[in-house]
Each structure stands twice: as C-alpha cells, then as structure tokens.
Coordinates of N, CA and C in Angstrom, one line a residue:
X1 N 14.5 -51.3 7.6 CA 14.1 -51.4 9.0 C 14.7 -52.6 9.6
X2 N 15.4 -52.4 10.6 CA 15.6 -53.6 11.3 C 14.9 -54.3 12.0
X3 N 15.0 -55.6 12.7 CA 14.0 -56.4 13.1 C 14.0 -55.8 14.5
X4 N 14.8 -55.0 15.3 CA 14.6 -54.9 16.3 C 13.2 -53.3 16.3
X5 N 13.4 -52.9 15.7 CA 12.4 -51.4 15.3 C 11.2 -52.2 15.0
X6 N 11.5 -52.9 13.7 CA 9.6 -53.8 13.1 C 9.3 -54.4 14.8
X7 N 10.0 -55.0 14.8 CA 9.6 -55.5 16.8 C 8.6 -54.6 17.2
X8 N 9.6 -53.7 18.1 CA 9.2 -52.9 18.8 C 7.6 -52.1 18.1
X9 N 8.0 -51.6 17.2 CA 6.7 -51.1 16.4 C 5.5 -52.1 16.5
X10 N 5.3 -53.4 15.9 CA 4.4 -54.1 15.6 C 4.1 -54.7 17.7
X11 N 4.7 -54.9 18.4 CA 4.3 -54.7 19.8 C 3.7 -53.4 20.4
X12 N 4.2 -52.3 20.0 CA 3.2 -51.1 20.4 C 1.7 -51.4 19.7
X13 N 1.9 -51.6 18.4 CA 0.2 -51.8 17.6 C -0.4 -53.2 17.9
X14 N 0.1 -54.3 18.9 CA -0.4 -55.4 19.0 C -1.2 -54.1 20.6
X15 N -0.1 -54.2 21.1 CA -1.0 -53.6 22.9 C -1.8 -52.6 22.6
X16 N -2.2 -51.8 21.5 CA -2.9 -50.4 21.3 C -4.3 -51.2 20.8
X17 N -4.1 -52.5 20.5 CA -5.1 -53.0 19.6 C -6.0 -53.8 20.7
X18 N -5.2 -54.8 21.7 CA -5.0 -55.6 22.9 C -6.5 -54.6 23.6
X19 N -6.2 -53.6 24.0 CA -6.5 -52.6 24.7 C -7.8 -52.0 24.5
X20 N -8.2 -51.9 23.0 CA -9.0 -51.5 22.4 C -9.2 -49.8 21.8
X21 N -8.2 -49.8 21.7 CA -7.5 -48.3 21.3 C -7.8 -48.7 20.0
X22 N -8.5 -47.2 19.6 CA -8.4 -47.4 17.9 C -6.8 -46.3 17.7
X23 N -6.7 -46.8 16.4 CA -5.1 -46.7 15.5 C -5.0 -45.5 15.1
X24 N -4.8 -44.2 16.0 CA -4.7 -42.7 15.5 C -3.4 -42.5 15.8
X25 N -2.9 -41.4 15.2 CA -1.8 -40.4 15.4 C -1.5 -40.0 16.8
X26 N -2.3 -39.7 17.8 CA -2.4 -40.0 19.1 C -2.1 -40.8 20.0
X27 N -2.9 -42.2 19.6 CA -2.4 -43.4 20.2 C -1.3 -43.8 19.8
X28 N -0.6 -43.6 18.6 CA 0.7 -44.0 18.5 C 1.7 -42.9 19.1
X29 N 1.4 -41.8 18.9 CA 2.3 -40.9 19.8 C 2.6 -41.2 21.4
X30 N 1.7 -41.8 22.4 CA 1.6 -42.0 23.4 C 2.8 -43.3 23.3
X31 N 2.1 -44.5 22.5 CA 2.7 -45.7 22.5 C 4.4 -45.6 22.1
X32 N 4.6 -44.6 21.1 CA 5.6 -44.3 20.5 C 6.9 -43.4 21.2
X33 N 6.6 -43.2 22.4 CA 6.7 -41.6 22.5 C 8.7 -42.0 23.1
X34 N 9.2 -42.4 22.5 CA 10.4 -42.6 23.0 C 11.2 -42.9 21.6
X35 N 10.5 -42.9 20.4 CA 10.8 -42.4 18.9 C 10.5 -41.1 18.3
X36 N 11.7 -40.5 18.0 CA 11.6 -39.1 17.9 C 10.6 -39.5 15.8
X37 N 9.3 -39.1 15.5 CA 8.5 -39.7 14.5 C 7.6 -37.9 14.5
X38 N 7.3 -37.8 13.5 CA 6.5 -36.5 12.8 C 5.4 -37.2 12.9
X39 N 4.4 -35.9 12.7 CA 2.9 -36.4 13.2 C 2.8 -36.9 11.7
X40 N 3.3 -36.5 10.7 CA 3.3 -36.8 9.3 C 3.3 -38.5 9.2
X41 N 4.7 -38.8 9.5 CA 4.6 -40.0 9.6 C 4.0 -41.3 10.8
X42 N 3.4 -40.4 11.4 CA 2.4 -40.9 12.7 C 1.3 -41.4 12.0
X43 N 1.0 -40.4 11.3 CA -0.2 -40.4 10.4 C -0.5 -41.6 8.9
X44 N 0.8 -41.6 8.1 CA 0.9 -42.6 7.7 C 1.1 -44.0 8.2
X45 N 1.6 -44.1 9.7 CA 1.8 -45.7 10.6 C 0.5 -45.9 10.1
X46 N -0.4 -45.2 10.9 CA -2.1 -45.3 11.5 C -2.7 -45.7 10.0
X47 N -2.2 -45.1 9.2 CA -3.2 -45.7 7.7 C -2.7 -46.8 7.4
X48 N -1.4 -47.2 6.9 CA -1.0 -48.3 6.9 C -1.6 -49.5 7.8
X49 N -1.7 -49.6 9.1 CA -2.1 -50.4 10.4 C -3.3 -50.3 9.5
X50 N -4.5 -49.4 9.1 CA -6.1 -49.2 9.3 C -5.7 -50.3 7.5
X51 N -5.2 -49.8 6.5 CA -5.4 -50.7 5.1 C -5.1 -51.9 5.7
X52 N -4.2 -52.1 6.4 CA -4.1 -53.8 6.2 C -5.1 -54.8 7.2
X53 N -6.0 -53.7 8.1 CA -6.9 -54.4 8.6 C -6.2 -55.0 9.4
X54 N -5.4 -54.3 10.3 CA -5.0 -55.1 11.5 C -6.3 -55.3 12.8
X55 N -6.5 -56.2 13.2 CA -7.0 -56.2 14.5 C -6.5 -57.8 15.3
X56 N -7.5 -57.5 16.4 CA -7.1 -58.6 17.8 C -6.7 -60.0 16.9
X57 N -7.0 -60.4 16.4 CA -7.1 -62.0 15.6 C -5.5 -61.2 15.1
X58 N -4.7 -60.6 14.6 CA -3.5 -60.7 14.4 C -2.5 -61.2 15.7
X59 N -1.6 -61.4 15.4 CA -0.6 -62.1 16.6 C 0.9 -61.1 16.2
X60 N 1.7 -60.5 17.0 CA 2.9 -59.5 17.0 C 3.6 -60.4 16.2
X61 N 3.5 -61.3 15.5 CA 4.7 -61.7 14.6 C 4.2 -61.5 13.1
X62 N 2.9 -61.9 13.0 CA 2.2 -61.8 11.6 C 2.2 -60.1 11.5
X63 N 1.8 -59.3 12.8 CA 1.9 -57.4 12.8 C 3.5 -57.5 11.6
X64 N 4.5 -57.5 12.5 CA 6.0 -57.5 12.4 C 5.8 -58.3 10.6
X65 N 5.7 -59.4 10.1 CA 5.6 -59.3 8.9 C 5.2 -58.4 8.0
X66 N 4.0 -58.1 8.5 CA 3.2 -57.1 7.7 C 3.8 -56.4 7.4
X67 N 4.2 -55.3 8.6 CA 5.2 -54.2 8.9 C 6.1 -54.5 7.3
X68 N 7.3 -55.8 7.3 CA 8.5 -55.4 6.4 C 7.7 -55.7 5.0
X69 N 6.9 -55.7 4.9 CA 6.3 -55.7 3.1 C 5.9 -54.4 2.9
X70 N 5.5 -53.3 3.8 CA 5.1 -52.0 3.9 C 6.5 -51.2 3.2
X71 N 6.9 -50.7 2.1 CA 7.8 -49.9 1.9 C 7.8 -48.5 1.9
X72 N 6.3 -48.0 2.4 CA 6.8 -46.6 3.1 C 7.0 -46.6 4.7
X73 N 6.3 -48.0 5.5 CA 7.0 -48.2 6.9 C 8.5 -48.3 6.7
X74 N 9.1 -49.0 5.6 CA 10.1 -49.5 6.1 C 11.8 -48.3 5.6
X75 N 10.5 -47.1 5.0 CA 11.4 -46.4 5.0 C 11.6 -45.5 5.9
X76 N 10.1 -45.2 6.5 CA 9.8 -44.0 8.2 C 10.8 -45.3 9.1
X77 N 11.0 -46.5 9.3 CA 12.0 -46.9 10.0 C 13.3 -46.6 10.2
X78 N 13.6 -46.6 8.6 CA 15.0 -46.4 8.3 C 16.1 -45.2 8.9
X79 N 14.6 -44.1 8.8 CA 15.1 -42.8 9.4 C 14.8 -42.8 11.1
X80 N 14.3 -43.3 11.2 CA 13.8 -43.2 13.0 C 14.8 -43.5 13.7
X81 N 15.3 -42.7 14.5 CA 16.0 -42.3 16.0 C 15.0 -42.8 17.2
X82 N 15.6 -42.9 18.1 CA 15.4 -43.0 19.5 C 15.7 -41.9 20.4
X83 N 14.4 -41.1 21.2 CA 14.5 -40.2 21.6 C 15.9 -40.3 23.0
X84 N 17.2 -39.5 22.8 CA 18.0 -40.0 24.0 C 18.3 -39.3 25.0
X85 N 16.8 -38.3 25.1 CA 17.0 -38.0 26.6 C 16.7 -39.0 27.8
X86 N 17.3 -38.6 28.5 CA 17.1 -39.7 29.8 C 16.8 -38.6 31.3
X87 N 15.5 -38.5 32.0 CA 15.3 -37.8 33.1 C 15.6 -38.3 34.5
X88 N 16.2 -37.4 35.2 CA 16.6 -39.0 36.8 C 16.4 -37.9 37.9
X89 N 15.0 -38.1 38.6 CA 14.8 -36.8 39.5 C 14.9 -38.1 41.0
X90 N 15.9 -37.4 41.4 CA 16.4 -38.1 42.8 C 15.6 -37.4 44.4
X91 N 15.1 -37.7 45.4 CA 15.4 -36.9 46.8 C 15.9 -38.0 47.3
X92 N 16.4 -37.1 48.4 CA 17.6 -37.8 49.3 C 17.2 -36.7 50.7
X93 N 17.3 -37.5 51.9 CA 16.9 -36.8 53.2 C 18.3 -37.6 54.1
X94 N 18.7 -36.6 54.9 CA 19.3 -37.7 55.8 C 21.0 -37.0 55.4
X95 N 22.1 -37.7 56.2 CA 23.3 -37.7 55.7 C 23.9 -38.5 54.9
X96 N 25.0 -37.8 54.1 CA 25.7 -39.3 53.2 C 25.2 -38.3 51.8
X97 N 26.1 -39.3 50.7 CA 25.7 -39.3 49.3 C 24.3 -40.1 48.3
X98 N 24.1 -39.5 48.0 CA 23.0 -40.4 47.2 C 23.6 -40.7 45.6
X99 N 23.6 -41.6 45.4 CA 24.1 -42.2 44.1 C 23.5 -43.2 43.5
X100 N 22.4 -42.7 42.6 CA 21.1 -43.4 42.0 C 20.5 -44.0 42.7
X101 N 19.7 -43.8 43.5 CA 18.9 -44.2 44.7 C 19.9 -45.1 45.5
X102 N 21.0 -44.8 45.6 CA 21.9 -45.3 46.9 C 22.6 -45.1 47.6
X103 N 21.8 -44.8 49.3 CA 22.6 -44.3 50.1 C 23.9 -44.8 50.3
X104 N 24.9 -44.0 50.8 CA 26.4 -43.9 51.4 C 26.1 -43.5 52.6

C-alpha cells in the first residue's frame, strides 16, 4: 500500500469516527466511494478498524500506522484502483461558447 492510499484511507476512518458514524460497509462505501472496493473487502476494512479499536482518541497518523501493520489491508490496497470517471454537467444561456464554466 502506498502512503498516499494508507492516507487517504486512515483520513476517511478518522472523519467517519470525527462524526460519530459507526464503522460499517456503508459508511465506508459513502466515504470511499471514489475507490472502485467490493463490499467483500468493505467488509473486511470495517472489521479490521472494529479489532483494532479505533476510536476519537486516535489521531490520522497513529489510524495510517495501524493501517501498514494490517496485511490483509495492505493487500485490499495493493489492488485498489481509483474510480476514473469524471461527470461535468454544464448550462450555458446566452451567446458565445461555454468552456468549463467559461463564457466566450
């Protein structure tokens, strides 16, 4: 897993925690939802987070440790993609070109 993924990962489970979200397959789907991740392995995040007894008293760096001693996280990282669709719904009124929110 690289540090940029344990990052990102262990910052979604600090703000899901922040929040007072309990640690389901759900809440990390929401939090997650820009990693293409199986509920399978959604399901394992959430156990992993629930064994090691994450809560508010942890800090996103001690999360992020945790995370790289986990060697079935660090192998759902290994394989995880980034969802790379991108959606861009434009209106435009008026004359001229619109070119990402920029009239001409």
């Amino acid at each position: 897993m690289d540090g940029f993924t344990t990052s990102l990962l262990a910052s979604a489970t600090y703000s899901l925690i922040l929040k007072g979200a309990e640690i389901t397959n759900m809440s990390l789907k929401g939090a997650l939802q820009k990693w293409l991740l199986s509920d399978t392995e959604l399901d394992q995040i959430a156990a992993s987070i629930k064994n090691g007894q994450i809560d508010e008293d942890w800090s996103e760096k001690r999360i992020e440790k945790y995370f790289n001693t986990q060697p079935e996280l660090l192998d759902i990282m290994s394989r995880t993609q980034a969802n790379q669709s991108v959606t861009l719904n434009q209106h435009h009124s008026g004359t001229g070109n619109n070119e990402a929110n920029i009239k001409f």
